[in-house]
Amino acid sequence: MKEELVKKAYEVAKERYAELGVDTEKVLQQMQDFHLSLHCWQADDVHGFEVKEETELGSGLAVTGDFPGAARNMEELQMDILKAKSLIPGTHRLNLHEIYGDFKGKPVDRDEVTVEHFQSWIDWAKENNTLLDFNSSSFGHAKSGNLTLANPDKGIREFWIEHTKRCREISNAIGEAQGDPCIMNLWVHDGCKDVSVNHMMYRNILKNSLDEIFAKEQPMMKDCIEGKVFGMGLESFTVGSHDFYTAYAAKYNKILTIDTGHYHPTEVPGDKVSAVLPFIKELMLHVSRPVRWDSDHVTIMDDTTQDLFSEIVRAGALDRVHYGLDFFDGSINRIAAYVIGSRSAQKCMLKALLEPQQRIAELELAGEGYKVLGLLEELKAMPWQAVYDEFCVRNNVPVGESWMQDVDAYVAAVTSKR
Ligand code: RNT
Ligand code: ZN
C-alpha cells in the first residue's frame, strides 16, 4: 500500500520537476553515488576501546547525556552501526578514530598503535562492503593537556607527532587494503583558556609539527586538517584556527575540513566552499549542528546544512568533497541519532540536486533578480520529499517515519539489555 502511494507521489513529482527542466531519475542516480562517511563515535559518546583507568573524555572534547544502551565494545559498536546503516538509503563509509582500535584488552599507548590494531576493522569492513576513513586522536589522554602538536615541551610534542605519523601509516594501510584512499582527518584542540601572548610561537610550532608529520608520502591515504573557533576550557585562543589550516592546506595541497559547528554564529560555512575551492583541491565536511557553546548536536535540515550542500552543487564540486558526519549526542537513542543526521544530510543534498541550476544562474546574469528569489522560494515547497521516499524504496529501507519502529525493535531486542 505504502509503496504504491510512494510510486504515485513520485510520478507526480517527476513531472513537476520535469516542467522545471530537472530530471529526477538523474538525480536519484547522483544520490546513489553520494556517500556519507558515518562517524563511529556517535555509537558510544567518543569513548573508544582503549584500556586505561581514566575513562573520562576530558581534555579537548565534551559529550553530554547518559541515555542508556551505548555500545560498550567493538562487537556492540559494529552491530549498532550496521543497524543504523540498514535504515539509511545508499552505501556509506565508516570513519574511525584511533581510539577505536582492536586493542584486545591490552594497554596500547597512542605512540604505539599500528595497523595490526585495525586488522579486524579492515576485515569487518570488507565483509560488510564498507570503506573506511580515519582520524588521529589527541584528546582524552594524560598527555592531551591544553597543547599537543603545538606544545613547546619537546617530549609531549614528539609523543603526538609520533601518534599522528602512525595514524597516517595505518590510514595508508587501510587505503591499500580497501583499494580506495582512506581519508584521514587531523584535528587537535590546542589552545589557551585565558589571555595569552605567545600566539606566533604556538602557530609556528604547530606548522613545524605538521611539516614533520606530512613529510612522508602516503599514496593510499589523503590528509585533511580541521580548525575550530574555540574548544571547551580553551575559550580564548585556538592554535589551529580556520585561517591557519586554510593557509596550510592551500600552500601544502591538503584537504581542508569544514565542520559546520566550528564557526562564529553569524558565519556561514557554505560560503567557504567557493571561497577556498579556487585554491584548495578537495574538502572534507564534518556535518554537525552547533547550539550555543556546543558544536556537535545531531544534524537536521537547517539552513546551514542546506546552504552548504547547495553551494557544493552550484560550484560543480560534488566530486571534490568528502562527506563526513560529526555529531555526538548522548542524550537520545544513538542509532536514531545516526539515522536522523544521515537522512537529513541526504535530504539537503537531494534538494540541492533538484535545483534547476542553469536556469537560475541565467536569470541572475540577465538581471532578473526577483525571479531568482521567487524561484528559489518556490523550490522550497516542491515535492522533493516524494523523490526521497522513492530513493528509500529503491534502496530497500523504511520510508518516512517507519524507521522508528525498527529502532524501537532494536532497543527491545538489543540495547535495552546492555
Ligand atoms: C572537535 C572536532 C573533531 C571531533 C572528532 C571526534 O571539535 O570537530 O572533528 O569532533 O574528531
Ligand atoms: Zn569535526
GROMACS .gro file of N, CA, C and O and ligand atoms in nm, residues 39 41 46 60-61 97 135-137 139 185-189 226-228 230-231 257 259 261-262 286 288 295-296 325-328, ligand 1:
model
  139
   39HIS      N    1   3.047   0.859   1.120
   39HIS     CA    2   3.146   0.867   1.227
   39HIS      C    3   3.116   0.759   1.331
   39HIS      O    4   3.004   0.751   1.382
   41TRP      N    5   3.190   0.741   1.628
   41TRP     CA    6   3.188   0.787   1.766
   41TRP      C    7   3.052   0.830   1.820
   41TRP      O    8   3.040   0.856   1.939
   46VAL      N    9   3.208   0.884   2.202
   46VAL     CA   10   3.353   0.906   2.183
   46VAL      C   11   3.439   0.839   2.291
   46VAL      O   12   3.545   0.891   2.327
   60GLY      N   13   3.985   1.843   2.578
   60GLY     CA   14   3.966   1.868   2.436
   60GLY      C   15   3.826   1.850   2.382
   60GLY      O   16   3.786   1.916   2.290
   61LEU      N   17   3.748   1.758   2.439
   61LEU     CA   18   3.615   1.730   2.386
   61LEU      C   19   3.519   1.704   2.501
   61LEU      O   20   3.560   1.657   2.606
   97HIS      N   21   3.810   0.655   1.462
   97HIS     CA   22   3.911   0.730   1.536
   97HIS      C   23   4.013   0.629   1.585
   97HIS      O   24   3.981   0.512   1.609
  135ASN      N   25   4.094   0.890   1.176
  135ASN     CA   26   4.126   1.014   1.249
  135ASN      C   27   4.233   0.986   1.353
  135ASN      O   28   4.223   0.886   1.426
  136SER      N   29   4.329   1.075   1.366
  136SER     CA   30   4.419   1.067   1.481
  136SER      C   31   4.340   1.118   1.602
  136SER      O   32   4.247   1.196   1.589
  137SER      N   33   4.380   1.072   1.722
  137SER     CA   34   4.304   1.108   1.845
  137SER      C   35   4.398   1.171   1.947
  137SER      O   36   4.472   1.101   2.015
  139PHE      N   37   4.285   1.389   2.193
  139PHE     CA   38   4.212   1.433   2.312
  139PHE      C   39   4.196   1.316   2.410
  139PHE      O   40   4.222   1.201   2.374
  185ASN      N   41   4.155   1.251   0.894
  185ASN     CA   42   4.134   1.386   0.946
  185ASN      C   43   4.226   1.410   1.065
  185ASN      O   44   4.244   1.323   1.150
  186LEU      N   45   4.281   1.530   1.069
  186LEU     CA   46   4.365   1.570   1.181
  186LEU      C   47   4.302   1.691   1.248
  186LEU      O   48   4.288   1.796   1.186
  187TRP      N   49   4.260   1.672   1.370
  187TRP     CA   50   4.210   1.785   1.450
  187TRP      C   51   4.275   1.778   1.587
  187TRP      O   52   4.280   1.672   1.650
  188VAL      N   53   4.332   1.888   1.633
  188VAL     CA   54   4.385   1.895   1.769
  188VAL      C   55   4.319   2.014   1.839
  188VAL      O   56   4.287   2.114   1.775
  189HIS      N   57   4.299   1.999   1.968
  189HIS     CA   58   4.223   2.101   2.042
  189HIS      C   59   4.311   2.218   2.087
  189HIS      O   60   4.260   2.312   2.147
  226GLU      N   61   4.156   2.011   1.020
  226GLU     CA   62   4.032   2.072   1.068
  226GLU      C   63   4.056   2.178   1.175
  226GLU      O   64   4.112   2.148   1.280
  227GLY      N   65   4.012   2.297   1.152
  227GLY     CA   66   4.022   2.403   1.252
  227GLY      C   67   3.895   2.414   1.334
  227GLY      O   68   3.800   2.338   1.317
  228LYS      N   69   3.896   2.509   1.424
  228LYS     CA   70   3.781   2.527   1.514
  228LYS      C   71   3.783   2.668   1.567
  228LYS      O   72   3.888   2.731   1.573
  230PHE      N   73   3.665   2.765   1.885
  230PHE     CA   74   3.717   2.752   2.021
  230PHE      C   75   3.674   2.618   2.078
  230PHE      O   76   3.580   2.555   2.029
  231GLY      N   77   3.742   2.574   2.182
  231GLY     CA   78   3.705   2.449   2.248
  231GLY      C   79   3.669   2.475   2.394
  231GLY      O   80   3.706   2.577   2.451
  257THR      N   81   3.913   2.058   0.614
  257THR     CA   82   3.787   2.007   0.672
  257THR      C   83   3.701   2.125   0.719
  257THR      O   84   3.748   2.212   0.793
  259ASP      N   85   3.394   2.184   0.940
  259ASP     CA   86   3.298   2.131   1.037
  259ASP      C   87   3.195   2.241   1.058
  259ASP      O   88   3.229   2.352   1.101
  261GLY      N   89   2.998   2.303   1.272
  261GLY     CA   90   2.980   2.353   1.408
  261GLY      C   91   3.094   2.442   1.454
  261GLY      O   92   3.096   2.485   1.569
  262HIS      N   93   3.189   2.472   1.366
  262HIS     CA   94   3.313   2.535   1.411
  262HIS      C   95   3.332   2.681   1.372
  262HIS      O   96   3.445   2.726   1.357
  286HIS      N   97   3.258   1.797   0.802
  286HIS     CA   98   3.206   1.739   0.925
  286HIS      C   99   3.069   1.802   0.942
  286HIS      O  100   3.058   1.915   0.988
  288SER      N  101   2.744   1.876   1.109
  288SER     CA  102   2.711   1.877   1.250
  288SER      C  103   2.608   1.986   1.275
  288SER      O  104   2.548   2.038   1.180
  295SER      N  105   2.914   2.224   1.958
  295SER     CA  106   2.923   2.220   1.812
  295SER      C  107   2.878   2.087   1.756
  295SER      O  108   2.896   2.060   1.640
  296ASP      N  109   2.819   2.001   1.838
  296ASP     CA  110   2.802   1.861   1.796
  296ASP      C  111   2.662   1.804   1.813
  296ASP      O  112   2.648   1.685   1.839
  325LEU      N  113   3.032   1.296   0.872
  325LEU     CA  114   2.939   1.347   0.973
  325LEU      C  115   3.017   1.360   1.104
  325LEU      O  116   3.114   1.288   1.126
  326ASP      N  117   2.976   1.452   1.188
  326ASP     CA  118   3.044   1.466   1.318
  326ASP      C  119   2.951   1.527   1.422
  326ASP      O  120   2.950   1.647   1.443
  327PHE      N  121   2.870   1.437   1.483
  327PHE     CA  122   2.789   1.483   1.596
  327PHE      C  123   2.791   1.372   1.699
  327PHE      O  124   2.816   1.256   1.666
  328PHE      N  125   2.772   1.407   1.823
  328PHE     CA  126   2.765   1.302   1.925
  328PHE      C  127   2.677   1.349   2.039
  328PHE      O  128   2.717   1.426   2.123
  419RNT     C1  129   3.605   1.855   1.753
  419RNT     C2  130   3.619   1.822   1.610
  419RNT     C3  131   3.659   1.681   1.581
  419RNT     C4  132   3.591   1.580   1.670
  419RNT     C5  133   3.608   1.437   1.629
  419RNT     C6  134   3.570   1.341   1.737
  419RNT     O1  135   3.558   1.979   1.774
  419RNT     O2  136   3.503   1.853   1.544
  419RNT     O3  137   3.636   1.653   1.449
  419RNT     O4  138   3.454   1.605   1.683
  419RNT     O5  139   3.734   1.417   1.580
   0.00000   0.00000   0.00000
